[in-house]
PDB file of C-alpha atoms in Angstrom:
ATOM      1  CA  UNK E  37       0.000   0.000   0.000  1.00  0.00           C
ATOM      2  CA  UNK E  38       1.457   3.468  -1.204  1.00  0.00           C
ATOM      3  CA  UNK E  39       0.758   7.090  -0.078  1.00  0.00           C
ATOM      4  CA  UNK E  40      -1.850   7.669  -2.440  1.00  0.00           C
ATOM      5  CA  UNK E  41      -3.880   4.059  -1.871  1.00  0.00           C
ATOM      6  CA  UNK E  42      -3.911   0.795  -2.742  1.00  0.00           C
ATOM      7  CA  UNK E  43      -5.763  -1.003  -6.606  1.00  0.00           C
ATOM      8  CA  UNK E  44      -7.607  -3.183  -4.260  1.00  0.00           C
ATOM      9  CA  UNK E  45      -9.430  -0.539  -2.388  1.00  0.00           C
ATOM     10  CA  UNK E  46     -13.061   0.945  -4.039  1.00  0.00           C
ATOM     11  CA  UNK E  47     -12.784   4.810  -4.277  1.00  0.00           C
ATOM     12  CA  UNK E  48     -15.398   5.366  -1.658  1.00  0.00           C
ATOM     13  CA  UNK E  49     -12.656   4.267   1.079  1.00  0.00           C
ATOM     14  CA  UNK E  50     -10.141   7.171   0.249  1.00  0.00           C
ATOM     15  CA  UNK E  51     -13.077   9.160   2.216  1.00  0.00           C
ATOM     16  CA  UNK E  52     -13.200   7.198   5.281  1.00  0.00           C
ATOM     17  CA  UNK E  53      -9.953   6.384   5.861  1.00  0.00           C
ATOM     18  CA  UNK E  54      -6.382   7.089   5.280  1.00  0.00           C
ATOM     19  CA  UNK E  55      -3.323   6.587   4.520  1.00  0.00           C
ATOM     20  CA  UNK E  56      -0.699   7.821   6.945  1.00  0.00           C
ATOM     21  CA  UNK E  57       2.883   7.662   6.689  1.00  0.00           C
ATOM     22  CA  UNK E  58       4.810   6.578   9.661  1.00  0.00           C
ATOM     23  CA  UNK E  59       7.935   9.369   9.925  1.00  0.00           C
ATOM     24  CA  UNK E  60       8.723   8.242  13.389  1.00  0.00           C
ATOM     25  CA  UNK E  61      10.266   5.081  12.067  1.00  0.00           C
ATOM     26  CA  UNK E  62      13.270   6.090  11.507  1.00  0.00           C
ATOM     27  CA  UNK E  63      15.861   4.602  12.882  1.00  0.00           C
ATOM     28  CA  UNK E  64      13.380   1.456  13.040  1.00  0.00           C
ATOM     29  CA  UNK E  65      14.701  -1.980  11.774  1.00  0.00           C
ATOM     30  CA  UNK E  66      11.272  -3.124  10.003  1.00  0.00           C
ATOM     31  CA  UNK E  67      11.851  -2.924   6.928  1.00  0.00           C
ATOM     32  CA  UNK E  68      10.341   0.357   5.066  1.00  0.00           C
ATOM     33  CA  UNK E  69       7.930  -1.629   2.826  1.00  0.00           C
ATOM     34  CA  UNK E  70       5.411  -2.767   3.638  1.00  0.00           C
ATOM     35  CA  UNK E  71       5.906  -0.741   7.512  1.00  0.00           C
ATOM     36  CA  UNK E  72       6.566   2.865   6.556  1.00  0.00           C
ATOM     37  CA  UNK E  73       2.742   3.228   5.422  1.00  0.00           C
ATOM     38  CA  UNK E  74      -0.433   2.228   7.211  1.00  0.00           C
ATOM     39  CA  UNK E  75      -4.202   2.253   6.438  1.00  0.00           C
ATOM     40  CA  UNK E  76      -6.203   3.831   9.328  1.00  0.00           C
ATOM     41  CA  UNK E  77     -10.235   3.563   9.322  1.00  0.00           C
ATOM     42  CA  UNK E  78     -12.857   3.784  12.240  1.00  0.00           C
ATOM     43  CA  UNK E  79     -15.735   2.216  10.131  1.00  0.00           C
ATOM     44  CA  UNK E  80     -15.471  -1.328   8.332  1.00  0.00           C
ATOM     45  CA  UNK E  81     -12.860  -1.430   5.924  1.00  0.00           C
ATOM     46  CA  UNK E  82     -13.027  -3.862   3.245  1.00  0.00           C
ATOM     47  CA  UNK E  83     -10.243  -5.253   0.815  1.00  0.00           C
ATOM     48  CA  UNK E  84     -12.261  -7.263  -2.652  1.00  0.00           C
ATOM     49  CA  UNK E  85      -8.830  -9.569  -4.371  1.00  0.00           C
ATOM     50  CA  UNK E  86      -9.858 -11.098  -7.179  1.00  0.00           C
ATOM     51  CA  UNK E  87      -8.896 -15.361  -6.690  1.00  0.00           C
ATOM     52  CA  UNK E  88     -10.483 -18.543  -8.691  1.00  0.00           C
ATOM     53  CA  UNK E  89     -11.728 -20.647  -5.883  1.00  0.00           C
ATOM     54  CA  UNK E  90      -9.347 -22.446  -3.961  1.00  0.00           C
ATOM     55  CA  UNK E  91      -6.919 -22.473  -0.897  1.00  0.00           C
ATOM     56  CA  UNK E  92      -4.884 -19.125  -0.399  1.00  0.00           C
ATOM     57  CA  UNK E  93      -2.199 -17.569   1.747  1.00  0.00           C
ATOM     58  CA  UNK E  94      -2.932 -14.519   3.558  1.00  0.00           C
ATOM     59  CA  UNK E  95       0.328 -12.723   5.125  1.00  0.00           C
ATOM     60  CA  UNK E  96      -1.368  -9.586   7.152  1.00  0.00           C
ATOM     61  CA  UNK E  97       1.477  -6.844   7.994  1.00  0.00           C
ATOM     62  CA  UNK E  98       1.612  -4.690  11.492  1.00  0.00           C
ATOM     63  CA  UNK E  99       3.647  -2.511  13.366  1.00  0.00           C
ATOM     64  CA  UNK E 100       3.268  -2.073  16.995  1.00  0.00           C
ATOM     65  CA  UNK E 101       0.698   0.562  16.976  1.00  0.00           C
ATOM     66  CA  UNK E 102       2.584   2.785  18.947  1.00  0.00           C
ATOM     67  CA  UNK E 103       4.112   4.104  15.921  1.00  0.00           C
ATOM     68  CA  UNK E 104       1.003   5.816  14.788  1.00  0.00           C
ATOM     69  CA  UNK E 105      -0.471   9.089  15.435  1.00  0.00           C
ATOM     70  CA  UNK E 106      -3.088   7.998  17.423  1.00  0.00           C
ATOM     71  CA  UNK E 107      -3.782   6.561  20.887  1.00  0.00           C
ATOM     72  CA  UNK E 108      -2.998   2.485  20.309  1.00  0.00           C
ATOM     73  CA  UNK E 109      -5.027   1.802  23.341  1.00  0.00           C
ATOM     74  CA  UNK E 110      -8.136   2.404  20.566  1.00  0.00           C
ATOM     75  CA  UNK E 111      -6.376  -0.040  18.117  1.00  0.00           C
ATOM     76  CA  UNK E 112      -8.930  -2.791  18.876  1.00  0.00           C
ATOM     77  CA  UNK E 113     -10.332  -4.546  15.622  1.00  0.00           C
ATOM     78  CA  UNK E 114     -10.876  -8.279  14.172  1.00  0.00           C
ATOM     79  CA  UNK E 115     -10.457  -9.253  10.413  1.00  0.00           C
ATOM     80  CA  UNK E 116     -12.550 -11.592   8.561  1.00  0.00           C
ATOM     81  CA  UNK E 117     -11.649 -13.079   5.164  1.00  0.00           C
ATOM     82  CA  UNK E 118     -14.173 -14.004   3.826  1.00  0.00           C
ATOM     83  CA  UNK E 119     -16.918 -16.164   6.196  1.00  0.00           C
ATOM     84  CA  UNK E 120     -13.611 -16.770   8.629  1.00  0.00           C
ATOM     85  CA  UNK E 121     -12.998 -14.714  11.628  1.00  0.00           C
ATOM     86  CA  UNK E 122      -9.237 -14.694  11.608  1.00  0.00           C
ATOM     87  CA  UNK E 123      -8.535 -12.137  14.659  1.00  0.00           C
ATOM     88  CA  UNK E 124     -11.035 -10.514  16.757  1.00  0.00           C
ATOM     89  CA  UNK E 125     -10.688  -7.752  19.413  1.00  0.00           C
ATOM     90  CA  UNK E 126      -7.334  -7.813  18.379  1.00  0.00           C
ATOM     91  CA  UNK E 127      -4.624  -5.047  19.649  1.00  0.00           C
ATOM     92  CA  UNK E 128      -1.220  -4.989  17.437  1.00  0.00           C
ATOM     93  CA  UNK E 129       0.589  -2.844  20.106  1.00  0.00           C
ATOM     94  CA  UNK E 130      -0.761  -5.494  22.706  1.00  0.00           C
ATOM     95  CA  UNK E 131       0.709  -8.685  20.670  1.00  0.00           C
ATOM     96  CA  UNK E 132       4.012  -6.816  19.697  1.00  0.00           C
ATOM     97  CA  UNK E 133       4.614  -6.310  23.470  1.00  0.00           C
ATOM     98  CA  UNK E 134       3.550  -9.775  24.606  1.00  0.00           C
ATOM     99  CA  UNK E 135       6.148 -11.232  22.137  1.00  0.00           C
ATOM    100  CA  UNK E 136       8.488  -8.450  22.947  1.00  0.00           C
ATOM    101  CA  UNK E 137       8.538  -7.616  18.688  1.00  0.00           C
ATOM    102  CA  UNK E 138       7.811  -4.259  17.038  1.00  0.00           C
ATOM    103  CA  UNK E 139       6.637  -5.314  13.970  1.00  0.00           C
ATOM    104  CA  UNK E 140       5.432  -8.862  12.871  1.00  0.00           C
ATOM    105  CA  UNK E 141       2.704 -10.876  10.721  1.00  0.00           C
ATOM    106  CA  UNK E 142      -0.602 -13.084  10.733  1.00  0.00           C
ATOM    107  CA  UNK E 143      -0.411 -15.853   8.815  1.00  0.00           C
ATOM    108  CA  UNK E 144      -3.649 -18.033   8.014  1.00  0.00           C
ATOM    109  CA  UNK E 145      -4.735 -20.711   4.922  1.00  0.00           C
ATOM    110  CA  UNK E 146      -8.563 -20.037   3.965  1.00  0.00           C
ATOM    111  CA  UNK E 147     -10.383 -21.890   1.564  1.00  0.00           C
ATOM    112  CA  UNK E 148     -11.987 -19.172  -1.440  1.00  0.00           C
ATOM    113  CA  UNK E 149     -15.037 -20.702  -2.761  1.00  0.00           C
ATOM    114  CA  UNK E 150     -15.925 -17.459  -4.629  1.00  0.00           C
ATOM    115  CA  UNK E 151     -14.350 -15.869  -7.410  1.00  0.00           C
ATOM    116  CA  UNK E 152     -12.930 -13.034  -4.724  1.00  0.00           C
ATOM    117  CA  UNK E 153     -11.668 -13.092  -0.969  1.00  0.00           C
ATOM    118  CA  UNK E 154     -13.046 -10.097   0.720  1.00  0.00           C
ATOM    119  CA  UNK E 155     -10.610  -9.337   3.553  1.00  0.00           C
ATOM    120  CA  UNK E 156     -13.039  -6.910   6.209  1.00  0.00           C
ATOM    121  CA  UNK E 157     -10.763  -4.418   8.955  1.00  0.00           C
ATOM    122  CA  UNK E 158     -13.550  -3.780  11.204  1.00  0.00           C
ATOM    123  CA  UNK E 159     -13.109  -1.811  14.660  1.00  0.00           C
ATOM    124  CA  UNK E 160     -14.364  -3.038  17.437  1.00  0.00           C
ATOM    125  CA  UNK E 161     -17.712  -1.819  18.698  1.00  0.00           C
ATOM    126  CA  UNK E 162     -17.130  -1.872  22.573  1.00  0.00           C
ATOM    127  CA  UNK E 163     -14.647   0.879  22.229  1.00  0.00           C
ATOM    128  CA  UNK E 164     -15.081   4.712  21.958  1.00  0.00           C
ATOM    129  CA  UNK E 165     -13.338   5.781  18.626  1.00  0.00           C
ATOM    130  CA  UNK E 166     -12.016   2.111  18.061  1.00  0.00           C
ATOM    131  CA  UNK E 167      -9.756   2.270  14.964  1.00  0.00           C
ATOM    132  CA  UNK E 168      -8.656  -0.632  12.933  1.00  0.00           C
ATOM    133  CA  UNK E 169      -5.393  -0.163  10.651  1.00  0.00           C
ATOM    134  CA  UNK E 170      -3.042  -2.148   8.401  1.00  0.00           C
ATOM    135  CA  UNK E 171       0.778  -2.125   7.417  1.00  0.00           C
ATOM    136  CA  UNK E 172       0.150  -4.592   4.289  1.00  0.00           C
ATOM    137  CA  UNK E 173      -1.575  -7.345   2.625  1.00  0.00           C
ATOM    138  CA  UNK E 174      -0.153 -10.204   0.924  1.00  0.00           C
ATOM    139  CA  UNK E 175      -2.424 -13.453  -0.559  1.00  0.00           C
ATOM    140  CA  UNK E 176      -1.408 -16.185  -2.963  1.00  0.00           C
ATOM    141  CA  UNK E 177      -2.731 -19.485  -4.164  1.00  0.00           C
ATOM    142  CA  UNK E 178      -1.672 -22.471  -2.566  1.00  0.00           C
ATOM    143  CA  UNK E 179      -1.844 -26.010  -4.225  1.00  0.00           C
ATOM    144  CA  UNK E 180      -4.814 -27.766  -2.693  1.00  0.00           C
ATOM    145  CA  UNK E 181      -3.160 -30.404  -1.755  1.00  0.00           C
ATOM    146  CA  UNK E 182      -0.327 -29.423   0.384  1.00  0.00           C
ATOM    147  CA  UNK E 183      -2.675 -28.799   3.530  1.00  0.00           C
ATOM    148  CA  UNK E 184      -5.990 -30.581   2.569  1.00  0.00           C
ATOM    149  CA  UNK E 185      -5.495 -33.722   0.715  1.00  0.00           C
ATOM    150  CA  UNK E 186      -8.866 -33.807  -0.653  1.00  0.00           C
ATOM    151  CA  UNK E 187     -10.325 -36.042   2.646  1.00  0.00           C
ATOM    152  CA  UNK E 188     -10.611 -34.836   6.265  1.00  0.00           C
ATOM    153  CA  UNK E 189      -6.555 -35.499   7.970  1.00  0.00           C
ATOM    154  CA  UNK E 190      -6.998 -36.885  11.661  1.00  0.00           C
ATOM    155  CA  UNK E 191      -4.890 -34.094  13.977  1.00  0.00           C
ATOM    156  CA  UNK E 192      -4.296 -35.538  17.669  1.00  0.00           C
ATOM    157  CA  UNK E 193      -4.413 -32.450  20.493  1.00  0.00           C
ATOM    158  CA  UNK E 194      -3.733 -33.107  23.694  1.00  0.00           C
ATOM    159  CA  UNK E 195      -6.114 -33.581  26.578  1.00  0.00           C
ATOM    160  CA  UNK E 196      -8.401 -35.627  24.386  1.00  0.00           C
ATOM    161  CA  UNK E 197      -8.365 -39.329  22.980  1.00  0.00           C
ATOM    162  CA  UNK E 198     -10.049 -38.791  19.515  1.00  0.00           C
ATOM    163  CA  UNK E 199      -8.600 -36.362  17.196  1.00  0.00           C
ATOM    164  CA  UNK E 200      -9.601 -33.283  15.608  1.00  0.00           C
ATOM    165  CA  UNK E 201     -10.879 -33.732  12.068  1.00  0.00           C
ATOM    166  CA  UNK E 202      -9.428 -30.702   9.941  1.00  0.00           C
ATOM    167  CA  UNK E 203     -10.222 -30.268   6.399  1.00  0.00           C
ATOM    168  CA  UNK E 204     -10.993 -27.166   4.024  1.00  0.00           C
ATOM    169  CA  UNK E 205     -14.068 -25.706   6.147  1.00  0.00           C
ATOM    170  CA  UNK E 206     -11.219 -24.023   8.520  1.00  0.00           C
ATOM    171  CA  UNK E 207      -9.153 -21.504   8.592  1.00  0.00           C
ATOM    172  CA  UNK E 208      -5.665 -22.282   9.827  1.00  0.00           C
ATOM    173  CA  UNK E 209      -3.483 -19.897  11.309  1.00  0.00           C
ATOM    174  CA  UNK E 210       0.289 -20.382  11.651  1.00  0.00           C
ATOM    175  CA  UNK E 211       1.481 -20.074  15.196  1.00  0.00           C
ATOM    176  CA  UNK E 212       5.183 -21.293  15.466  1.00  0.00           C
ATOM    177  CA  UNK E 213       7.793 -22.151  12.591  1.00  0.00           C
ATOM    178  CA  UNK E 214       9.762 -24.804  12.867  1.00  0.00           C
ATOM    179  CA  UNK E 215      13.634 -24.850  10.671  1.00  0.00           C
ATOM    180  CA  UNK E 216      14.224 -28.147  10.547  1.00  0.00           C
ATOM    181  CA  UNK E 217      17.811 -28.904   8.803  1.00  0.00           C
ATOM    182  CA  UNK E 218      18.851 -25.392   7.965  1.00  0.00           C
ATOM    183  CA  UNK E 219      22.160 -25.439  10.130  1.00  0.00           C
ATOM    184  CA  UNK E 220      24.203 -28.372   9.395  1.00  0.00           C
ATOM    185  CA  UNK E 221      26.602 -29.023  12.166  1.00  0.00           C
ATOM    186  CA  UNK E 222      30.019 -30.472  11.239  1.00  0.00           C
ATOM    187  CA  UNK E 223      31.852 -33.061  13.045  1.00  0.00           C
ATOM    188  CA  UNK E 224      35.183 -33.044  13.597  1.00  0.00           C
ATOM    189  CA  UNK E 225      37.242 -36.183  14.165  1.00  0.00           C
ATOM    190  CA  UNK E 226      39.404 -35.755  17.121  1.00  0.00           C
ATOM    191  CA  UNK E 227      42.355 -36.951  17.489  1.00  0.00           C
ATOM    192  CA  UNK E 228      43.212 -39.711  20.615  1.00  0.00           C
TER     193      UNK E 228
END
């Protein structure tokens, strides 16, 4: 998302909300895009990408609130892509703290059964002048059959003896990241 908007956004939203550019970053270390920009709005806030039906990526961007020119105590919001709730009452300045991070992303997997994925900002109503805002949006297709193989995949969790059932009616959300087998340690052969 640039200064003057983004080609996803309807014309109507350049009039309730904005773009603002964050000059207090810096001597931040995010990097400038997609952080140096963010979309503000305090009414719903909508986001139409055009997809053929199927599973897609969605990368959602945020700095710490506290960068922005208004009070991130108000930054309370959830986002929905399409029929999936992916945060709600959510707080970037909150999260950032938590994991002691000043910028960072939401990753999730949603299956698009429509020939769009509407992804909706929308402040939360149990705040006075609630605000919802954005750094940067990223979505691509995914191959159908990396996550869902076509049939429901049997996921134990503990506490309970049957396993969950997950297939393409959720909306997955990636929590940790594993590197498995990036650093290759070498052996040395002492010698006795």
């Amino acid at each position: 998302m640039g200064e003057s908007g983004s080609n996803f956004l309807p014309p109507e939203y350049d009039k309730s909300s904005s773009t603002v550019l964050l000059s207090n970053m810096e001597d931040s270390l995010a990097p400038k895009v997609p952080y140096s920009t963010a979309r503000i709005t305090h009414s719903p806030l909508t986001y139409p990408f055009p997809f053929s039906p199927g599973l897609k990526f969605i990368r959602i961007y945020f700095i710490s609130s506290s960068y922005l020119v208004v009070n991130p105590s108000r930054a309370y919001f959830s986002v929905k892509a399409g029929p999936y709730t992916l945060v709600s009452d959510f707080n970037p300045s909150v999260f950032a703290e938590e994991l002691n991070l000043m910028f960072f992303t939401k990753d999730f997997l949603v299956d698009v059964r429509e020939d769009k994925l509407n992804i909706t900002f929308t402040p939360s109503p149990l705040i006075s002048n609630a605000f919802a805002f954005v750094n940067g949006i990223e979505t691509f297709p995914v191959p159908h059959t990396v996550y869902f193989p076509g049939s429901k995949v049997p996921v134990p969790y503990l506490g309970h003896h049957k396993p969950l059932f997950i297939n393409d009616e959720y909306a997955l959300e990636m929590l940790y990241r594993v590197s498995i087998g990036r650093n290759a340690y070498k052996v040395e052969d002492e010698n006795f």
